[in-house]
Tab-separated table of C-alpha atoms in Angstrom:
chain	number	residue	atom	x	y	z
A	1	UNK	CA	24.355	77.989	24.283
A	2	UNK	CA	21.567	75.712	23.242
A	3	UNK	CA	19.473	76.611	26.339
A	4	UNK	CA	19.306	80.151	25.191
A	5	UNK	CA	19.581	79.942	21.332
A	6	UNK	CA	18.414	77.639	18.655
A	7	UNK	CA	20.714	74.876	17.669
A	8	UNK	CA	21.381	76.564	14.298
A	9	UNK	CA	22.806	79.612	16.035
A	10	UNK	CA	25.200	77.685	18.326
A	11	UNK	CA	28.790	77.121	16.965
A	12	UNK	CA	29.746	73.557	16.281
A	13	UNK	CA	33.401	74.271	16.512
A	14	UNK	CA	35.350	77.023	18.237
A	15	UNK	CA	38.898	77.638	17.227
A	16	UNK	CA	41.477	79.857	18.901
A	17	UNK	CA	43.381	82.108	16.585
A	18	UNK	CA	46.382	84.234	17.367
A	19	UNK	CA	44.941	86.922	15.292
A	20	UNK	CA	42.279	87.472	12.649
A	21	UNK	CA	43.278	88.197	8.983
A	22	UNK	CA	42.124	91.671	8.179
A	23	UNK	CA	41.589	93.450	4.855
A	24	UNK	CA	42.813	96.997	4.224
A	25	UNK	CA	39.638	98.402	5.680
A	26	UNK	CA	40.271	96.581	8.942
A	27	UNK	CA	37.396	94.084	8.513
A	28	UNK	CA	37.950	90.327	8.912
A	29	UNK	CA	38.912	88.689	5.596
A	30	UNK	CA	36.701	85.590	5.904
A	31	UNK	CA	38.385	83.937	2.824
A	32	UNK	CA	41.644	83.778	4.678
A	33	UNK	CA	40.304	82.166	7.810
A	34	UNK	CA	41.373	78.563	8.398
A	35	UNK	CA	38.834	75.781	7.637
A	36	UNK	CA	37.205	74.424	10.877
A	37	UNK	CA	38.482	71.065	12.190
A	38	UNK	CA	35.203	68.992	12.716
A	39	UNK	CA	37.179	65.824	13.753
A	40	UNK	CA	36.677	66.460	17.424
A	41	UNK	CA	32.867	66.621	17.168
A	42	UNK	CA	32.496	63.568	14.944
A	43	UNK	CA	31.101	60.436	16.505
A	44	UNK	CA	32.592	56.971	16.093
A	45	UNK	CA	32.801	55.993	12.438
A	46	UNK	CA	29.954	53.724	11.287
A	47	UNK	CA	30.401	52.204	7.845
A	48	UNK	CA	27.609	52.063	5.267
A	49	UNK	CA	25.616	48.946	5.136
A	50	UNK	CA	23.386	49.401	2.100
A	51	UNK	CA	24.291	50.641	-1.338
A	52	UNK	CA	22.235	53.782	-0.722
A	53	UNK	CA	24.180	54.560	2.292
A	54	UNK	CA	27.463	54.152	0.475
A	55	UNK	CA	26.263	56.294	-2.361
A	56	UNK	CA	25.110	59.077	-0.057
A	57	UNK	CA	28.361	58.844	1.897
A	58	UNK	CA	30.255	59.409	-1.317
A	59	UNK	CA	28.111	62.429	-2.195
A	60	UNK	CA	28.552	63.970	1.256
A	61	UNK	CA	32.267	63.414	1.225
A	62	UNK	CA	32.603	65.016	-2.304
A	63	UNK	CA	30.181	67.902	-1.712
A	64	UNK	CA	31.565	68.801	1.656
A	65	UNK	CA	35.158	68.349	0.539
A	66	UNK	CA	35.925	65.895	3.360
A	67	UNK	CA	39.272	64.108	3.536
A	68	UNK	CA	37.680	60.990	5.031
A	69	UNK	CA	34.236	59.570	4.469
A	70	UNK	CA	31.628	60.566	6.943
A	71	UNK	CA	30.058	58.073	9.346
A	72	UNK	CA	26.504	57.115	8.328
A	73	UNK	CA	25.379	58.274	11.661
A	74	UNK	CA	27.013	61.684	11.232
A	75	UNK	CA	24.859	64.864	11.502
A	76	UNK	CA	25.079	66.738	8.227
A	77	UNK	CA	25.176	70.194	9.840
A	78	UNK	CA	27.715	69.069	12.452
A	79	UNK	CA	30.222	67.975	9.833
A	80	UNK	CA	30.058	71.217	8.009
A	81	UNK	CA	26.923	71.093	6.002
A	82	UNK	CA	24.683	74.125	5.512
A	83	UNK	CA	21.232	74.512	3.913
A	84	UNK	CA	22.829	75.715	0.608
A	85	UNK	CA	25.267	72.834	0.626
A	86	UNK	CA	22.184	70.541	1.311
A	87	UNK	CA	20.751	71.732	-1.997
A	88	UNK	CA	24.118	70.782	-3.711
A	89	UNK	CA	23.933	67.305	-2.001
A	90	UNK	CA	20.367	66.849	-3.245
A	91	UNK	CA	21.376	67.975	-6.847
A	92	UNK	CA	24.265	65.551	-6.759
A	93	UNK	CA	21.982	62.733	-5.528
A	94	UNK	CA	19.363	63.463	-8.123
A	95	UNK	CA	22.050	63.340	-10.796
A	96	UNK	CA	23.058	59.838	-9.674
A	97	UNK	CA	19.555	58.468	-8.839
A	98	UNK	CA	17.264	60.324	-11.114
A	99	UNK	CA	14.508	62.910	-10.598
A	100	UNK	CA	12.773	60.880	-7.933
A	101	UNK	CA	15.355	61.964	-5.229
A	102	UNK	CA	13.923	64.535	-2.884
A	103	UNK	CA	15.760	66.805	-0.479
A	104	UNK	CA	14.008	65.210	2.492
A	105	UNK	CA	14.655	61.706	1.238
A	106	UNK	CA	18.265	62.412	0.862
A	107	UNK	CA	18.607	62.941	4.617
A	108	UNK	CA	16.573	59.920	5.663
A	109	UNK	CA	19.260	57.355	4.651
């Protein structure tokens, strides 16, 4: 997939479903689709070493609604993040650290 499309256009997880939930108009009811299971694509867990890593790990877990904390080496988009969720992560980080937290800086740690 990545040889023909950009990484953002390639699915991270592919799930087999017996059928798609449809609305009365015959369109897929996206709200009723199961949540993707990202556990198979997650690398080995690496615990946070610094206070900043621990803080960002907590923000990611809460914002992404993850059951377990993500590895500090996890790729944000691979574990379910999107550009819009990235803005929520940045807002939560700014709330905890103050106005100096930038979107780019959030993903450097």
